[in-house]
Short mmCIF file of C-alpha atoms in Angstrom, two decimals:
data_model
loop_
_atom_site.label_atom_id
_atom_site.label_comp_id
_atom_site.label_asym_id
_atom_site.label_seq_id
_atom_site.Cartn_x
_atom_site.Cartn_y
_atom_site.Cartn_z
CA MET A 28 -70.18 -22.70 -16.37
CA ALA A 29 -67.17 -24.79 -17.13
CA SER A 30 -65.69 -27.28 -14.73
CA ASN A 31 -62.97 -25.62 -12.70
CA ASP A 32 -59.70 -26.34 -10.92
CA ALA A 33 -61.60 -27.63 -7.91
CA ASP A 34 -62.79 -30.62 -9.91
CA ILE A 35 -60.59 -33.67 -10.25
CA PRO A 36 -60.94 -35.06 -13.80
CA ILE A 37 -62.03 -38.67 -14.24
CA THR A 38 -60.18 -40.10 -17.22
CA ASP A 39 -60.59 -43.86 -16.93
CA TRP A 40 -64.26 -44.78 -17.13
CA SER A 41 -63.75 -48.53 -17.05
CA ARG A 42 -65.14 -50.25 -13.97
CA VAL A 43 -61.65 -50.91 -12.66
CA GLY A 44 -60.62 -47.31 -13.40
CA ARG A 45 -63.64 -45.88 -11.59
CA ALA A 46 -63.11 -48.09 -8.56
CA ALA A 47 -59.48 -47.05 -8.38
CA PHE A 48 -60.44 -43.37 -8.72
CA PHE A 49 -62.95 -43.78 -5.92
CA GLN A 50 -60.43 -45.40 -3.61
CA GLU A 51 -57.89 -42.66 -4.31
CA HIS A 52 -60.34 -39.83 -3.55
CA ARG A 53 -62.75 -41.64 -1.27
CA ASP A 54 -63.19 -39.04 1.48
CA GLU A 55 -63.42 -36.07 -0.92
CA ILE A 56 -66.03 -37.87 -3.03
CA LEU A 57 -68.16 -39.09 -0.13
CA ASN A 58 -68.13 -35.58 1.35
CA LEU A 59 -69.24 -33.99 -1.94
CA VAL A 60 -72.06 -36.49 -2.44
CA ASP A 61 -73.15 -36.02 1.16
CA LEU A 62 -73.12 -32.23 0.74
CA ALA A 63 -75.11 -32.30 -2.50
CA PHE A 64 -77.85 -34.57 -1.14
CA THR A 65 -77.98 -32.65 2.15
CA ASP A 66 -78.50 -29.45 0.13
CA TRP A 67 -81.34 -31.20 -1.71
CA ILE A 68 -83.07 -31.95 1.60
CA ASP A 69 -82.28 -28.52 3.06
CA GLN A 70 -84.14 -26.96 0.11
CA GLY A 71 -87.31 -28.68 1.32
CA ASN A 72 -87.17 -31.68 -1.02
CA SER A 73 -87.52 -35.36 -0.21
CA LEU A 74 -85.37 -38.37 -1.11
CA ALA A 75 -88.12 -40.91 -0.41
CA PRO A 76 -89.60 -40.97 -3.95
CA PHE A 77 -86.23 -42.22 -5.19
CA GLY A 78 -86.22 -45.05 -2.66
CA PHE A 79 -83.76 -43.43 -0.24
CA ARG A 80 -85.37 -43.89 3.16
CA GLY A 81 -84.03 -45.33 6.41
CA ASP A 82 -82.87 -43.37 9.43
CA ASP A 83 -80.69 -41.16 7.28
CA PRO A 84 -81.84 -41.06 3.63
CA VAL A 85 -78.73 -39.08 2.68
CA ASP A 86 -76.55 -41.94 3.89
CA ASP A 87 -78.62 -44.30 1.75
CA ALA A 88 -78.12 -42.06 -1.26
CA VAL A 89 -74.37 -41.79 -0.63
CA ALA A 90 -74.11 -45.58 -0.42
CA PHE A 91 -76.01 -45.90 -3.71
CA VAL A 92 -73.74 -43.42 -5.48
CA GLN A 93 -70.65 -45.21 -4.23
CA ASN A 94 -71.96 -48.55 -5.39
CA ARG A 95 -73.20 -47.26 -8.73
CA PHE A 96 -70.02 -45.39 -9.53
CA CYS A 97 -67.76 -48.32 -8.67
CA GLU A 98 -69.89 -51.22 -9.89
CA GLY A 99 -72.49 -49.85 -12.31
CA GLU A 100 -72.58 -49.48 -16.08
CA LEU A 101 -71.35 -45.93 -16.62
CA THR A 102 -69.83 -44.83 -19.87
CA GLU A 103 -68.11 -41.56 -20.62
CA GLU A 104 -70.69 -40.79 -23.34
CA LEU A 105 -73.47 -40.77 -20.74
CA ILE A 106 -71.84 -37.88 -18.89
CA ASP A 107 -71.88 -34.23 -19.96
CA GLU A 108 -68.37 -33.13 -20.85
CA ASP A 109 -68.24 -30.57 -18.02
CA CYS A 110 -69.16 -33.26 -15.50
CA ARG A 111 -66.47 -35.82 -16.30
CA SER A 112 -64.84 -35.00 -13.01
CA THR A 113 -65.64 -34.92 -9.30
CA ARG A 114 -68.30 -32.34 -10.21
CA LEU A 115 -70.43 -35.33 -11.23
CA PHE A 116 -70.82 -36.16 -7.54
CA THR A 117 -72.60 -32.83 -6.92
CA LYS A 118 -75.22 -33.45 -9.66
CA VAL A 119 -78.00 -35.07 -7.68
CA VAL A 120 -80.37 -35.38 -10.64
CA PHE A 121 -77.84 -37.50 -12.53
CA TRP A 122 -77.80 -39.96 -9.63
CA PHE A 123 -81.60 -39.85 -9.32
CA GLN A 124 -81.75 -40.84 -12.96
CA GLN A 125 -79.32 -43.66 -12.29
CA LYS A 126 -81.58 -44.86 -9.48
CA VAL A 127 -85.03 -44.68 -11.06
CA GLY A 128 -84.27 -44.47 -14.79
CA GLN A 129 -85.14 -41.73 -17.24
CA LYS A 130 -88.79 -42.81 -17.45
CA GLY A 131 -89.49 -42.56 -13.74
CA LEU A 132 -87.38 -39.48 -13.16
CA LYS A 133 -89.95 -36.82 -13.96
CA ALA A 134 -92.67 -38.27 -11.71
CA CYS A 135 -90.22 -38.84 -8.85
CA LEU A 136 -88.87 -35.28 -9.13
CA ARG A 137 -92.42 -33.94 -9.02
CA ARG A 138 -93.18 -35.91 -5.85
CA ALA A 139 -89.84 -35.05 -4.26
CA GLN A 140 -90.37 -31.34 -4.74
CA GLN A 141 -93.86 -31.07 -3.33
CA GLY A 142 -92.64 -28.91 -0.45
CA GLN A 143 -90.94 -26.54 -2.84
CA ARG A 144 -93.93 -26.55 -5.17
CA ALA A 145 -96.33 -25.48 -2.46
CA GLU A 146 -94.20 -22.39 -2.02
CA GLN A 147 -93.90 -21.87 -5.77
CA LEU A 148 -97.60 -21.89 -6.32
CA THR A 149 -98.26 -19.19 -3.78
CA PRO A 150 -99.16 -16.05 -5.70
CA ARG A 151 -96.85 -13.27 -4.63
CA HIS A 152 -97.91 -10.63 -7.10
CA ALA A 153 -100.97 -9.66 -8.95
CA PRO A 154 -101.59 -11.93 -11.91
CA PRO A 155 -100.62 -10.56 -15.29
CA PRO A 156 -103.29 -8.63 -17.14
CA ALA A 157 -105.75 -10.80 -19.01
CA ARG A 158 -104.83 -11.25 -22.64
CA SER A 159 -107.36 -10.06 -25.08
CA ASP A 160 -107.54 -13.20 -27.12
CA ALA A 161 -105.92 -16.47 -28.01
CA GLU A 162 -104.00 -14.85 -30.84
CA ALA A 163 -102.19 -12.58 -28.41
CA LYS A 164 -101.27 -15.55 -26.26
CA VAL A 165 -99.71 -17.30 -29.21
CA LEU A 166 -97.81 -14.15 -30.07
CA PHE A 167 -96.40 -13.74 -26.56
CA ARG A 168 -95.42 -17.38 -26.56
CA GLN A 169 -93.58 -16.97 -29.85
CA VAL A 170 -91.77 -13.91 -28.58
CA GLY A 171 -90.86 -15.76 -25.39
CA ARG A 172 -89.44 -18.62 -27.40
CA GLN A 173 -87.27 -16.32 -29.46
CA LEU A 174 -85.96 -14.43 -26.46
CA ALA A 175 -85.30 -17.67 -24.56
CA ALA A 176 -83.40 -19.24 -27.43
CA VAL A 177 -81.06 -16.25 -27.60
CA LEU A 178 -80.54 -16.29 -23.83
CA ARG A 179 -79.51 -19.93 -24.04
CA ASP A 180 -77.07 -18.98 -26.77
CA LEU A 181 -75.71 -16.15 -24.61
CA ALA A 182 -75.29 -18.55 -21.66
CA SER A 183 -73.40 -21.04 -23.83
CA ARG A 184 -71.08 -18.43 -25.29
CA THR A 185 -70.41 -16.15 -22.34
CA CYS A 186 -70.74 -16.90 -18.63
CA PRO A 187 -73.44 -17.24 -15.95
CA ASP A 188 -72.67 -13.82 -14.44
CA LEU A 189 -73.42 -12.08 -17.72
CA VAL A 190 -76.74 -13.93 -18.00
CA GLY A 191 -77.58 -12.64 -14.52
CA HIS A 192 -76.72 -9.07 -15.53
CA TRP A 193 -78.94 -9.42 -18.60
CA LEU A 194 -81.85 -10.78 -16.54
CA GLU A 195 -81.58 -7.81 -14.19
CA ALA A 196 -81.11 -5.15 -16.90
CA SER A 197 -83.90 -6.46 -19.12
CA GLN A 198 -86.51 -7.14 -16.42
CA ALA A 199 -88.60 -4.02 -17.07
CA TRP A 200 -88.84 -4.36 -20.84
CA ARG A 201 -89.22 -8.13 -20.72
CA SER A 202 -92.28 -7.74 -18.51
CA VAL A 203 -93.78 -5.36 -21.07
CA LEU A 204 -92.91 -7.53 -24.03
CA LEU A 205 -94.11 -10.79 -22.46
CA GLN A 206 -97.04 -9.23 -20.61
CA THR A 207 -95.85 -10.60 -17.28
CA SER A 208 -95.73 -8.68 -14.02
CA ASP A 209 -92.59 -6.78 -13.04
CA SER A 210 -91.96 -7.39 -9.36
CA GLY A 211 -89.59 -4.47 -9.23
CA ALA A 212 -87.19 -6.86 -7.52
CA PRO A 213 -84.63 -5.03 -5.38
CA PRO A 214 -81.25 -4.61 -7.05
CA ASN A 215 -78.39 -6.85 -6.06
CA PRO A 216 -77.00 -5.24 -2.89
CA LYS A 217 -73.55 -6.73 -3.48
CA MET A 218 -72.90 -4.36 -6.40
CA SER A 219 -72.98 -0.60 -6.79
CA ALA A 220 -75.50 1.05 -9.10
CA ALA A 221 -72.69 2.16 -11.45
CA TRP A 222 -71.28 -1.35 -11.62
CA ARG A 223 -74.70 -2.84 -12.31
CA SER A 224 -75.45 -0.26 -14.96
CA LYS A 225 -72.24 -0.96 -16.88
CA ARG A 226 -72.46 -4.74 -16.64
CA GLY A 227 -76.13 -4.58 -17.60
CA ALA A 228 -75.33 -2.45 -20.63
CA ASP A 229 -72.65 -4.89 -21.74
CA ALA A 230 -74.95 -7.89 -21.30
CA LEU A 231 -77.77 -6.16 -23.20
CA LEU A 232 -75.47 -5.39 -26.12
CA ARG A 233 -74.07 -8.91 -26.37
CA TYR A 234 -77.59 -10.36 -26.22
CA LEU A 235 -78.73 -7.98 -28.95
CA ILE A 236 -75.73 -8.91 -31.10
CA LEU A 237 -76.75 -12.57 -30.94
CA GLY A 238 -80.48 -11.98 -31.29
CA ALA A 239 -80.30 -9.59 -34.21
CA ALA A 240 -77.33 -11.44 -35.76
CA LEU A 241 -75.32 -8.21 -35.89
CA LEU A 242 -72.05 -10.04 -36.52
CA ASP A 243 -73.30 -11.63 -39.72
CA PRO A 244 -72.78 -8.62 -42.03
CA LEU A 245 -69.24 -8.01 -40.75
CA ALA A 246 -66.11 -9.05 -42.62
CA GLN A 247 -64.65 -12.34 -41.45
CA ASP A 248 -61.68 -10.78 -39.62
CA ALA A 249 -63.93 -8.34 -37.73
CA ARG A 250 -66.25 -11.15 -36.77
CA ALA A 251 -63.33 -13.24 -35.54
CA VAL A 252 -62.13 -10.43 -33.26
CA LEU A 253 -65.55 -9.89 -31.70
CA GLU A 254 -66.24 -13.61 -31.37
CA ALA A 255 -62.93 -14.02 -29.56
CA ALA A 256 -63.46 -10.98 -27.34
CA LEU A 257 -67.13 -11.18 -26.46
CA PHE A 258 -68.25 -14.75 -27.00
CA SER A 259 -65.47 -17.01 -25.76
CA ASN A 260 -66.88 -17.99 -22.35
CA ALA A 261 -64.60 -15.57 -20.48
CA ASP A 262 -65.68 -15.70 -16.83
CA ASN A 263 -63.42 -12.92 -15.55
CA PRO A 264 -65.07 -9.96 -13.86
CA PRO A 265 -65.39 -7.08 -14.38
CA THR A 266 -65.17 -7.20 -18.19
CA TYR A 267 -66.15 -10.83 -18.90
CA ARG A 268 -64.08 -10.40 -22.06
CA ALA A 269 -61.12 -12.40 -23.29
CA PRO A 270 -57.96 -10.38 -22.53
CA ASP A 271 -56.60 -8.48 -25.53
CA LYS A 272 -53.33 -10.39 -25.22
CA SER A 273 -55.06 -13.74 -25.69
CA ILE A 274 -57.10 -12.36 -28.61
CA ALA A 275 -53.83 -11.28 -30.24
CA GLU A 276 -52.31 -14.72 -29.71
CA GLN A 277 -55.41 -16.53 -30.94
CA LEU A 278 -55.75 -14.46 -34.11
CA GLY A 279 -52.06 -13.89 -34.83
CA LEU A 280 -52.21 -10.13 -34.30
CA PRO A 281 -49.00 -8.16 -33.59
CA GLY A 282 -49.84 -7.57 -29.92
CA SER A 283 -52.43 -6.67 -27.33
CA ARG A 284 -52.50 -3.02 -28.42
CA ALA A 285 -53.48 -4.03 -31.94
CA ALA A 286 -56.10 -6.41 -30.57
CA LYS A 287 -57.57 -3.67 -28.39
CA SER A 288 -57.68 -1.21 -31.26
CA LEU A 289 -59.44 -3.72 -33.54
CA ARG A 290 -61.82 -4.78 -30.79
CA GLN A 291 -62.89 -1.19 -30.17
CA GLN A 292 -63.12 -0.42 -33.89
CA HIS A 293 -65.35 -3.42 -34.59
CA THR A 294 -67.44 -2.91 -31.45
CA THR A 295 -68.07 0.63 -32.66
CA ALA A 296 -69.23 -0.73 -36.02
CA VAL A 297 -71.59 -3.18 -34.32
CA LEU A 298 -72.93 -0.44 -32.08
CA GLN A 299 -73.61 1.71 -35.15
CA ALA A 300 -75.53 -1.19 -36.66
CA ALA A 301 -77.47 -1.64 -33.41
CA VAL A 302 -78.46 2.04 -33.36
CA ASP A 303 -79.46 1.76 -37.04
CA LEU A 304 -81.70 -1.15 -36.12
CA ALA A 305 -83.25 0.80 -33.25
CA THR A 306 -83.89 3.99 -35.18
CA GLN A 307 -84.56 3.11 -38.77
CA PRO A 308 -87.59 1.36 -40.24
CA ALA A 309 -87.02 -2.30 -39.59
CA PRO A 310 -87.15 -5.02 -42.19
CA PHE A 311 -90.57 -6.63 -41.95
CA ASP A 312 -89.14 -9.72 -40.25
CA GLN A 313 -87.27 -7.86 -37.52
CA PRO A 314 -89.78 -5.87 -35.45
CA LEU A 315 -88.91 -7.78 -32.29
CA TRP A 316 -85.20 -7.06 -32.51
CA ARG A 317 -85.84 -3.45 -33.38
CA TRP A 318 -87.87 -3.17 -30.18
CA VAL A 319 -85.16 -4.96 -28.16
CA ALA A 320 -82.52 -2.67 -29.66
CA GLN A 321 -84.49 0.38 -28.62
CA HIS A 322 -84.33 -0.83 -25.00
CA SER A 323 -80.80 -2.24 -24.97
CA LEU A 324 -78.50 0.66 -25.78
CA PRO A 325 -77.80 2.86 -22.75
CA LEU A 326 -75.09 5.51 -23.05
CA SER A 327 -72.88 3.70 -20.56
CA ILE A 328 -72.11 1.07 -23.19
CA LEU A 329 -69.50 3.46 -24.64
CA GLU A 330 -67.64 3.61 -21.34
CA VAL A 331 -67.80 -0.17 -20.95
CA HIS A 332 -65.91 -0.65 -24.21
CA GLY A 333 -63.74 2.47 -23.97
CA ILE A 334 -65.26 3.95 -27.13
CA ARG A 335 -64.93 7.70 -27.76
CA ASP A 336 -67.00 8.43 -30.79
CA ALA A 337 -68.91 11.73 -30.72
CA ASP A 338 -71.31 10.75 -33.50
CA LEU A 339 -72.22 7.47 -31.84
CA LYS A 340 -72.63 9.21 -28.50
CA ALA A 341 -75.01 11.74 -30.02
CA ARG A 342 -77.05 8.97 -31.66
CA LEU A 343 -77.31 7.01 -28.40
CA ARG A 344 -78.37 10.16 -26.55
CA GLU A 345 -81.01 10.87 -29.20
CA LEU A 346 -82.28 7.30 -28.87
CA LYS A 347 -82.57 7.73 -25.13
CA GLU A 348 -84.50 10.99 -25.48
CA HIS A 349 -86.88 9.50 -28.04
CA LYS A 350 -87.52 6.56 -25.77
CA SER A 351 -88.26 8.71 -22.71
CA GLU A 352 -90.62 10.86 -24.80
CA GLY A 353 -92.39 7.71 -25.93
CA GLY A 354 -91.42 8.44 -29.52
CA LEU A 355 -90.34 4.93 -30.33
CA ALA A 356 -92.77 2.24 -31.26
CA MET B 19 -97.46 -15.27 -9.86
CA SER B 20 -93.82 -16.08 -9.60
CA ASN B 21 -92.58 -18.70 -12.07
CA ARG B 22 -90.32 -20.64 -9.75
CA ILE B 23 -87.90 -22.95 -11.50
CA PRO B 24 -86.76 -25.98 -9.49
CA ASN B 25 -83.28 -25.52 -8.10
CA HIS B 26 -81.84 -28.54 -9.88
CA VAL B 27 -83.03 -27.15 -13.23
CA LEU B 28 -81.46 -23.77 -12.49
CA ASP B 29 -78.22 -25.54 -11.65
CA GLN B 30 -78.39 -27.33 -14.98
CA LEU B 31 -79.05 -24.04 -16.81
CA ILE B 32 -75.89 -22.66 -15.22
CA THR B 33 -73.58 -25.62 -15.60
CA ASP B 34 -74.73 -26.96 -18.95
CA PRO B 35 -77.05 -24.49 -20.73
CA GLU B 36 -77.39 -26.49 -23.94
CA SER B 37 -78.59 -29.68 -22.26
CA VAL B 38 -81.75 -28.19 -20.75
CA PRO B 39 -85.06 -28.23 -22.66
CA ARG B 40 -85.87 -24.81 -24.09
CA GLU B 41 -89.05 -24.61 -21.97
CA ALA B 42 -86.89 -24.03 -18.89
CA TRP B 43 -85.32 -20.97 -20.54
CA GLU B 44 -88.80 -19.73 -21.50
CA THR B 45 -89.95 -20.08 -17.89
CA LEU B 46 -86.87 -18.20 -16.70
CA ILE B 47 -87.30 -15.19 -18.94
CA ALA B 48 -90.99 -14.93 -18.02
CA ALA B 49 -90.31 -14.98 -14.27
CA ASP B 50 -90.75 -11.64 -12.54
CA ASP B 51 -87.85 -12.47 -10.20
CA ALA B 52 -85.67 -14.20 -12.79
CA HIS B 53 -82.56 -12.33 -11.75
CA ALA B 54 -82.99 -13.25 -8.07
CA GLN B 55 -83.59 -16.91 -8.92
CA TRP B 56 -80.54 -16.98 -11.18
CA SER B 57 -78.37 -15.19 -8.65
CA ASP B 58 -79.38 -17.56 -5.82
CA ALA B 59 -78.70 -20.59 -8.00
CA LEU B 60 -75.30 -19.21 -8.99
CA ASP B 61 -74.45 -18.65 -5.32
CA ARG B 62 -75.42 -22.25 -4.55
CA ARG B 63 -73.29 -23.62 -7.40
CA ARG B 64 -70.32 -21.45 -6.40
CA ALA B 65 -70.62 -22.60 -2.79
CA LEU B 66 -70.51 -26.22 -3.95
CA ASP B 67 -67.51 -25.52 -6.18
CA ALA B 68 -65.75 -23.59 -3.39
CA HIS B 69 -66.30 -26.49 -1.02
CA ALA B 70 -64.92 -28.89 -3.61
CA ALA B 71 -61.86 -26.65 -4.03
CA LEU B 72 -61.33 -26.44 -0.28
CA THR B 73 -61.47 -30.19 0.24
CA ARG B 74 -59.61 -31.25 -2.92
CA GLY B 75 -56.48 -33.12 -1.84
CA ARG B 76 -57.50 -32.77 1.83
CA PRO B 77 -59.27 -36.01 2.76
CA TRP B 78 -58.81 -35.23 6.46
CA LEU B 79 -60.87 -32.06 6.03
CA ALA B 80 -63.52 -33.77 3.87
CA ARG B 81 -63.90 -36.52 6.46
CA VAL B 82 -64.62 -34.12 9.35
CA PHE B 83 -66.98 -31.97 7.26
CA ARG B 84 -69.00 -35.09 6.50
CA LEU B 85 -68.94 -36.31 10.11
CA ALA B 86 -70.24 -32.94 11.32
CA ARG B 87 -72.93 -32.79 8.61
CA ARG B 88 -74.17 -36.31 9.37
CA ALA B 89 -74.35 -35.50 13.07
CA ARG B 90 -76.28 -32.29 12.30
CA ARG B 91 -78.84 -34.27 10.29
CA ARG B 92 -79.62 -36.36 13.34
CA LEU B 93 -80.38 -33.32 15.49
CA PRO B 94 -83.93 -32.10 16.06
CA ARG B 95 -84.75 -28.63 14.77
CA LEU B 96 -82.74 -26.13 16.77
CA LEU B 97 -84.87 -23.88 18.93
CA ALA B 98 -82.27 -21.92 20.87
CA ALA B 99 -78.52 -21.84 21.26
CA PRO B 100 -76.18 -19.48 23.07
CA THR B 101 -74.81 -16.52 21.17
CA VAL B 102 -71.21 -17.27 20.27
CA ARG B 103 -68.90 -14.78 18.61
CA LEU B 104 -65.55 -15.27 16.98
CA THR B 105 -62.93 -12.56 16.56
CA SER B 106 -59.78 -12.75 14.49
CA GLY B 107 -56.89 -10.39 13.91
CA PRO B 108 -53.36 -9.53 14.98
CA PRO B 109 -52.61 -10.41 18.62
CA LEU B 110 -52.06 -6.80 19.74
CA ALA B 111 -54.99 -5.33 17.84
CA SER B 112 -56.64 -4.23 21.07
CA LEU B 113 -53.75 -1.77 21.58
CA SER B 114 -55.09 0.20 18.68
CA GLY B 115 -53.11 3.36 19.43
CA ALA B 116 -49.90 1.67 18.34
CA LEU B 117 -51.28 0.11 15.19
CA GLY B 118 -52.18 1.24 11.71
CA PRO B 119 -55.59 0.74 10.13
CA SER B 120 -54.55 -2.45 8.37
CA ASP B 121 -53.91 -4.09 11.72
CA GLU B 122 -57.42 -3.55 12.95
CA PRO B 123 -59.27 -6.76 13.78
CA ALA B 124 -62.11 -7.90 11.59
CA PRO B 125 -65.58 -7.31 13.04
CA PRO B 126 -66.68 -10.24 15.21
CA LEU B 127 -68.47 -13.09 13.48
CA THR B 128 -71.67 -14.17 15.21
CA ILE B 129 -72.05 -17.91 14.84
CA ASP B 130 -75.23 -18.89 13.02
CA TRP B 131 -76.13 -22.33 14.34
CA SER B 132 -78.54 -22.92 11.48
CA ARG B 133 -75.58 -22.99 9.09
CA ALA B 134 -73.36 -26.04 8.69
CA SER B 135 -70.25 -24.02 8.04
CA HIS B 136 -68.66 -20.60 8.35
CA SER B 137 -65.52 -19.28 6.74
CA VAL B 138 -63.00 -16.86 8.24
CA PRO B 139 -60.03 -15.51 6.28
CA VAL B 140 -56.91 -15.19 8.42
CA ALA B 141 -53.25 -14.20 8.07
CA VAL B 142 -50.14 -15.69 9.66
CA GLY B 143 -49.82 -14.35 13.20
CA ASP B 144 -53.55 -13.70 13.64
CA VAL B 145 -55.18 -14.82 16.83
CA VAL B 146 -58.69 -16.28 16.68
CA ARG B 147 -60.77 -16.11 19.85
CA ILE B 148 -64.18 -17.61 20.53
CA THR B 149 -66.38 -16.20 23.27
CA SER B 150 -66.76 -18.61 26.13
CA ASP B 151 -70.03 -20.21 27.18
CA PRO B 152 -70.51 -23.02 29.66
CA ALA B 153 -72.32 -25.13 27.05
CA LEU B 154 -69.75 -24.58 24.30
CA THR B 155 -66.89 -26.88 23.42
CA ALA B 156 -64.62 -26.79 20.40
CA TRP B 157 -62.42 -29.21 18.52
CA TYR B 158 -59.81 -28.38 15.93
CA THR B 159 -58.74 -30.37 12.91
CA THR B 160 -55.55 -29.85 10.94
CA SER B 161 -53.83 -32.09 8.40
CA THR B 162 -52.07 -33.85 11.27
CA ALA B 163 -54.47 -33.92 14.20
CA THR B 164 -58.01 -33.67 15.53
CA ALA B 165 -58.24 -32.69 19.20
CA PRO B 166 -60.21 -30.63 21.74
CA LEU B 167 -59.59 -26.89 21.85
CA PRO B 168 -60.21 -26.05 25.54
CA GLN B 169 -58.69 -22.58 25.34
CA LEU B 170 -61.19 -21.59 22.59
CA GLY B 171 -58.48 -19.77 20.65
CA TRP B 172 -56.02 -20.37 17.83
CA LYS B 173 -52.83 -18.59 16.83
CA VAL B 174 -52.35 -18.89 13.08
CA GLU B 175 -48.90 -20.05 12.01
CA ALA B 176 -47.40 -20.49 8.57
CA GLY B 177 -48.52 -23.77 7.01
CA ASP B 178 -51.45 -24.09 9.42
CA CYS B 179 -54.33 -23.42 7.13
CA PRO B 180 -56.89 -24.52 6.49
CA VAL B 181 -57.87 -25.29 10.07
CA LEU B 182 -61.35 -26.59 10.79
CA ILE B 183 -62.85 -25.69 14.15
CA THR B 184 -65.94 -27.66 15.11
CA LEU B 185 -68.16 -25.86 17.61
CA LEU B 186 -70.56 -27.88 19.71
CA ILE B 187 -73.22 -27.12 22.28
CA ASP B 188 -73.85 -29.54 25.14
CA ALA B 189 -71.27 -32.05 23.92
CA HIS B 190 -69.87 -34.38 26.54
CA PRO B 191 -66.94 -32.45 28.05
CA ASN B 192 -64.81 -35.56 28.37
CA ALA B 193 -65.58 -37.02 24.95
CA ALA B 194 -62.60 -39.07 23.86
CA THR B 195 -63.07 -38.50 20.16
CA LEU B 196 -64.72 -35.93 17.92
CA ASP B 197 -67.22 -38.65 16.91
CA ASP B 198 -68.27 -39.02 20.55
CA ALA B 199 -68.51 -35.26 21.00
CA LEU B 200 -70.68 -34.94 17.88
CA ASP B 201 -72.94 -37.76 19.08
CA SER B 202 -73.72 -35.96 22.34
CA ALA B 203 -74.09 -32.39 21.01
CA SER B 204 -77.37 -30.50 20.68
CA ALA B 205 -76.03 -27.98 18.15
CA ILE B 206 -73.12 -28.25 15.73
CA THR B 207 -71.39 -25.99 13.24
CA THR B 208 -67.93 -25.58 11.78
CA VAL B 209 -65.59 -22.68 11.10
CA VAL B 210 -62.88 -22.88 8.46
CA LEU B 211 -59.84 -20.68 9.00
CA SER B 212 -58.11 -20.19 5.67
CA PHE B 213 -55.70 -17.87 3.95
CA PRO B 214 -57.43 -15.78 1.25
CA ASP B 215 -56.61 -16.99 -2.24
CA PRO B 216 -55.31 -13.97 -4.20
CA GLU B 217 -56.57 -15.46 -7.45
CA ASN B 218 -60.10 -15.58 -6.09
CA GLU B 219 -60.27 -12.05 -4.76
CA GLY B 220 -63.18 -9.98 -6.08
CA PRO B 221 -63.04 -7.29 -8.77
#
């Protein structure tokens, strides 16, 4: 999630520059630090392991941040690019690290979160079924690693909302694949079923594209269009796609209509490849992504991308029927 | 068993996905309530960002938010507080026969004393009213003043917003400053009156 307009950029990281920045935005900064540390406490955590005690540990922490920011050794390279702004003052763990150092951080965090951990360790569901043997455990772990790596890629190249849609849409098949329990968590009440279905379908497709490397076989111009449309960190609901106009400008296309046409044409090609993966014998090294493809291509994906292709529709419907009959391995 | 991920790690996954060790992503995808955890963390991050946006360039607002929060931290756990409601809408909304649907007042907001802050979107001309209670006092803060609000109401005028109303229970009725009122209160919360930002409206 990129830094946004709310954040005031910090450009001069010299000690004098930081002190001047602090003086200029003193009340806004102190309020943000106070809010972030209060949130930390409100979530059931402690500040004591980091040495913030006294009558009001949050006040102690705020005073430390002020002193560290204005007087300490802070260089731009130490700070994540997205946090080189007032957002830095909402990142409590960064300041914890400044207080206790990287070495002590892990132990302090563990002690600070004991209240939260007690809640976390309470079993809320039946434990997952026992695995048959150590080999299966290793296999599940490997699968988990692969899925997680692609989700990180999706998060870096799209937006947090889309990751959330993927987590919701993939919950049932993830629990099967990873042999975890499916809580059957209630759907997000803020969104309608139709909205969730479409956004879930879109997120599943984009994840599959990254996981199965479906852009790789495409020609360079097709890949450029889909990279620009689907993987450019667009955080604009409901499509979470770069607008066709900006794709046209970025790629030097004649206009937004041309960009839209190319986007739909290439998305159709990728969808065809995804259905191929789901329905045809997989290369020996791709059984995981074949399985994921079989569970990631609902019919609503056509509506999401405005694709009217009778052949593709028929293939997606056939895939759905096979899946519900248990005909897909 | 639920694989809970600490909130600060979830925040890091959201704000800087590449910087987090891959084990955190593995824990997330194996969690049976991964979507709920992610969604809660995203709400928390957006609330922080929204607060930063609201206070950016408004030190007077940031100062009072912090004062109220610090005073709340000193309070013992709240056991009971009077029910207080806030209504907002056009001044003649009660004469509903003469008005169209768009002029209908918003449903009343019941103040949740366990929350530090509430937000109420308003339009120019709206009147905000707070139900009276003997224990309740209110102060308002604008860019130019902080003062008591004995009439427990506010008429929104162009250029007003945001206005911060601090609601207090049991505060000294003759407190000379908001600091003094906060020091003597047994329950504290704030209400921000602001114009909706068209760019931030939902889908």
